XYZ file of C-alpha atoms in Angstrom:
284
model
C 0.585 -36.566 -12.167
C 3.968 -34.883 -11.460
C 4.000 -31.180 -12.158
C 6.885 -29.446 -13.912
C 8.433 -26.882 -11.575
C 10.466 -24.218 -13.407
C 13.319 -22.339 -11.770
C 11.283 -19.120 -11.599
C 8.512 -20.815 -9.621
C 10.113 -19.726 -6.322
C 11.825 -16.379 -5.840
C 12.474 -16.328 -2.071
C 13.296 -18.369 0.997
C 12.813 -17.489 4.647
C 14.441 -18.025 8.047
C 11.908 -17.663 10.845
C 14.240 -17.408 13.830
C 16.810 -14.606 13.966
C 16.728 -13.786 17.689
C 17.313 -16.014 20.710
C 14.988 -14.780 23.470
C 16.787 -16.813 26.155
C 20.226 -15.454 25.331
C 18.925 -12.035 24.257
C 21.133 -12.096 21.192
C 21.220 -13.052 17.515
C 21.017 -16.630 16.367
C 23.284 -17.820 13.572
C 20.756 -16.535 11.047
C 21.029 -13.021 9.654
C 23.626 -11.693 12.086
C 25.511 -8.670 10.652
C 29.275 -9.181 10.585
C 32.265 -7.122 9.435
C 30.704 -3.889 10.769
C 27.473 -4.498 8.871
C 29.082 -5.101 5.497
C 28.034 -8.768 5.481
C 25.304 -10.913 6.971
C 25.511 -14.538 8.053
C 23.176 -16.891 6.170
C 23.032 -20.534 7.281
C 24.479 -23.075 4.791
C 25.594 -20.197 2.550
C 28.037 -18.183 4.652
C 28.752 -14.488 4.993
C 27.219 -12.498 2.132
C 27.951 -8.887 1.190
C 25.083 -6.468 1.786
C 24.368 -2.757 1.700
C 22.260 -1.912 4.750
C 20.140 1.074 3.728
C 19.413 1.842 7.409
C 20.295 0.358 10.835
C 18.049 -2.427 12.106
C 15.690 -1.463 14.946
C 14.267 -3.654 17.696
C 14.483 -7.441 17.742
C 14.800 -9.153 14.332
C 12.216 -11.931 14.139
C 12.727 -13.312 10.637
C 14.857 -12.935 7.533
C 13.645 -13.425 3.980
C 15.985 -13.553 0.989
C 14.157 -12.306 -2.102
C 15.168 -12.420 -5.760
C 13.538 -9.633 -7.783
C 14.384 -9.019 -11.447
C 18.039 -9.960 -11.145
C 18.544 -8.301 -7.752
C 18.743 -9.932 -4.313
C 17.304 -8.398 -1.140
C 17.544 -9.334 2.538
C 14.222 -8.416 4.183
C 14.152 -8.360 7.991
C 10.968 -8.360 10.049
C 11.693 -6.686 13.392
C 9.702 -6.276 16.584
C 9.906 -2.613 17.600
C 8.248 -0.789 20.517
C 5.414 1.640 19.877
C 6.357 5.287 19.503
C 3.235 7.376 20.316
C 3.052 10.801 18.733
C 1.845 13.888 20.612
C -1.880 14.583 20.300
C -2.974 17.106 17.694
C -6.696 17.301 18.551
C -7.541 16.887 14.866
C -9.868 14.377 13.165
C -10.313 13.865 9.435
C -12.447 11.841 7.038
C -11.130 10.393 3.765
C -13.098 9.710 0.614
C -10.978 7.583 -1.725
C -11.517 7.840 -5.465
C -9.946 7.560 -8.889
C -10.231 11.146 -10.158
C -8.552 12.299 -6.936
C -6.729 9.712 -4.856
C -8.445 11.068 -1.754
C -10.450 14.093 -0.656
C -10.386 14.969 3.035
C -13.119 16.501 5.168
C -10.770 19.497 5.607
C -11.072 20.214 1.891
C -7.685 18.860 0.802
C -7.571 17.197 -2.616
C -4.780 14.605 -2.824
C -3.601 14.091 -6.398
C -3.899 10.623 -7.920
C -0.389 9.858 -9.280
C -1.592 7.125 -11.733
C 1.752 5.305 -11.766
C 0.550 2.451 -13.985
C -1.338 4.768 -16.329
C 1.815 6.811 -16.917
C 3.765 3.643 -17.826
C 1.214 2.020 -20.143
C 2.762 3.395 -23.332
C 6.156 1.961 -22.389
C 4.609 -1.354 -21.349
C 2.743 -1.698 -24.667
C 6.007 -1.423 -26.591
C 7.810 -3.868 -24.314
C 4.988 -6.423 -24.392
C 4.824 -6.285 -28.194
C 8.549 -7.030 -28.187
C 7.955 -10.088 -26.002
C 5.212 -11.311 -28.348
C 7.608 -11.193 -31.318
C 10.349 -13.210 -29.637
C 10.656 -16.958 -30.009
C 9.523 -18.879 -26.947
C 12.401 -20.396 -25.023
C 14.980 -18.047 -26.537
C 17.389 -15.785 -24.690
C 16.062 -12.690 -26.452
C 12.548 -13.444 -25.203
C 13.865 -13.993 -21.677
C 15.593 -10.601 -21.767
C 12.451 -8.915 -23.111
C 10.386 -10.469 -20.317
C 12.904 -9.101 -17.808
C 12.390 -5.589 -19.185
C 8.623 -5.853 -18.691
C 9.162 -7.147 -15.153
C 11.479 -4.240 -14.324
C 8.907 -1.720 -15.535
C 6.232 -3.316 -13.357
C 8.675 -3.321 -10.440
C 9.255 0.404 -10.837
C 5.492 1.042 -10.886
C 5.078 -1.073 -7.756
C 7.831 0.793 -5.939
C 6.479 4.193 -6.953
C 3.027 3.239 -5.673
C 4.405 1.932 -2.369
C 6.504 5.074 -1.868
C 3.434 7.255 -2.425
C 1.380 5.164 0.014
C 4.018 5.385 2.724
C 4.484 9.150 2.425
C 0.776 9.958 2.236
C -0.123 7.707 5.178
C 2.739 9.070 7.270
C 1.700 12.677 6.707
C -1.911 11.965 7.657
C -0.818 10.110 10.805
C 1.390 13.017 11.881
C -1.371 15.600 11.336
C -4.462 13.854 12.799
C -5.420 11.845 15.881
C -8.445 10.152 14.278
C -8.694 9.178 10.599
C -11.934 7.805 9.179
C -12.373 6.067 5.839
C -14.906 3.870 4.079
C -14.771 0.135 4.748
C -14.179 -0.709 1.098
C -14.190 -4.219 -0.381
C -11.502 -3.432 -2.934
C -11.400 -6.983 -4.312
C -15.070 -6.856 -5.237
C -14.818 -3.326 -6.649
C -11.885 -4.373 -8.845
C -14.226 -6.631 -10.842
C -15.996 -3.636 -12.361
C -15.129 -1.712 -15.520
C -12.982 0.591 -13.358
C -10.713 -2.279 -12.317
C -7.512 -0.834 -13.772
C -8.054 2.610 -12.234
C -8.958 1.148 -8.821
C -5.964 -1.189 -8.711
C -3.644 1.547 -9.990
C -4.762 3.812 -7.126
C -3.750 1.101 -4.644
C -6.460 1.704 -2.030
C -5.932 -1.610 -0.229
C -2.194 -1.076 0.160
C -2.693 2.491 1.327
C -5.256 1.502 3.968
C -2.913 -1.244 5.198
C -0.058 1.251 5.587
C -2.376 3.722 7.285
C -3.550 1.158 9.860
C -0.008 -0.098 10.533
C 1.427 3.379 11.065
C -1.542 4.366 13.249
C -0.960 1.413 15.555
C 2.701 2.323 15.987
C 1.965 6.029 16.528
C -0.975 5.586 18.911
C -3.491 7.018 16.442
C -6.971 5.748 15.639
C -8.114 4.664 12.182
C -11.818 3.864 11.798
C -13.489 2.134 8.846
C -17.159 3.074 8.502
C -20.092 1.740 6.500
C -19.817 3.363 3.045
C -23.525 3.161 2.179
C -25.138 6.474 1.159
C -22.132 8.601 2.161
C -22.102 10.058 -1.362
C -25.878 10.667 -1.460
C -26.421 12.224 1.972
C -26.339 15.977 2.474
C -23.901 16.896 5.210
C -25.798 20.119 5.953
C -29.347 18.788 6.488
C -29.009 14.990 6.396
C -31.324 14.423 3.426
C -30.413 11.261 1.481
C -31.289 10.664 -2.161
C -29.553 9.748 -5.390
C -31.031 12.866 -6.990
C -28.615 14.917 -4.832
C -25.759 13.889 -7.096
C -25.872 16.260 -10.042
C -22.872 14.531 -11.638
C -19.678 12.783 -10.619
C -18.113 15.945 -9.185
C -21.059 18.068 -7.967
C -23.411 17.585 -5.022
C -26.589 19.692 -4.697
C -29.176 18.855 -2.063
C -32.707 18.999 -3.484
C -34.111 19.747 -0.032
C -31.946 22.523 1.419
C -30.019 23.597 -1.683
C -26.589 22.934 -0.153
C -23.955 22.739 -2.915
C -20.472 21.271 -2.576
C -17.919 19.048 -4.232
C -19.374 15.535 -4.111
C -16.211 13.933 -2.676
C -15.763 16.679 -0.083
C -19.355 16.234 1.064
C -18.826 12.457 1.278
C -15.645 12.907 3.342
C -17.562 14.999 5.860
C -20.239 12.304 6.098
C -17.554 9.664 6.650
C -16.028 11.657 9.508
C -19.436 12.322 11.080
C -20.252 8.615 10.915
C -16.932 7.690 12.561
C -16.944 10.125 15.478
C -19.800 8.466 17.438
C -18.148 5.049 16.935
C -15.658 5.745 19.686
C -18.573 5.920 22.123
C -21.080 3.303 21.028
C -18.719 0.839 19.419
C -20.072 1.014 15.854
C -17.693 0.956 12.926
C -14.428 -0.950 12.684
C -11.441 0.428 14.536
C -8.003 -0.647 13.282
C -5.967 1.043 16.008
C -6.832 2.604 19.317
C -4.850 5.380 20.942
């Protein structure tokens, strides 16, 4: 049975070869011309662009993307590693929804809640879409407004992930975090809060930046990190007084529950460099 394929089914196309390794120069695809004011696209010609920064390394591919009425040229470039000087610092991260992350150093990183802050606006826009006649121009314009709001949320989240990951990479040689199965966790009643926090995207950015900077990011087994006392090692669910407070029933150690978990995560990651346990994303 043939399937109807609407115009909005595809929003991008890709050229996989932008650099000729034999000649050591650009191919006909994606080459900047007119002092960077245009790029050459096969079968289309020279198209005006605004390069927001100079290209680095060897361009490997070019993807033309249509996003809410705007067109973007996305280059994937092969760049050499740029190792950062050693800091001698290691840190553990406990990701959450109340706080985006709590570090073993005692830093509480605020959860920006980009989607949560836009829900009121989205409710109004989605009600507008529901009132419009299907197939009409007014409905199409209303759908575009919803898409633009979601695009802004996505960009805000990505900007936060980049900046937070970059700061952690600059400050620490080793970063440990829980090996979270975000897809499985997002099926719980906290799905919206978990997806709004963007843990998976943040961990991806963290691992990518660590590889380029010569840092080490280690994912550890998350089991019992929130129930184990960092001071004496006693493990039990009765140690969690509530969501925010940890009090060991054996030694009486009291701390913020997420801070205690971050210390356990770091302690679990440090021996992994010797015996090979844990999952290392990047090695210095």
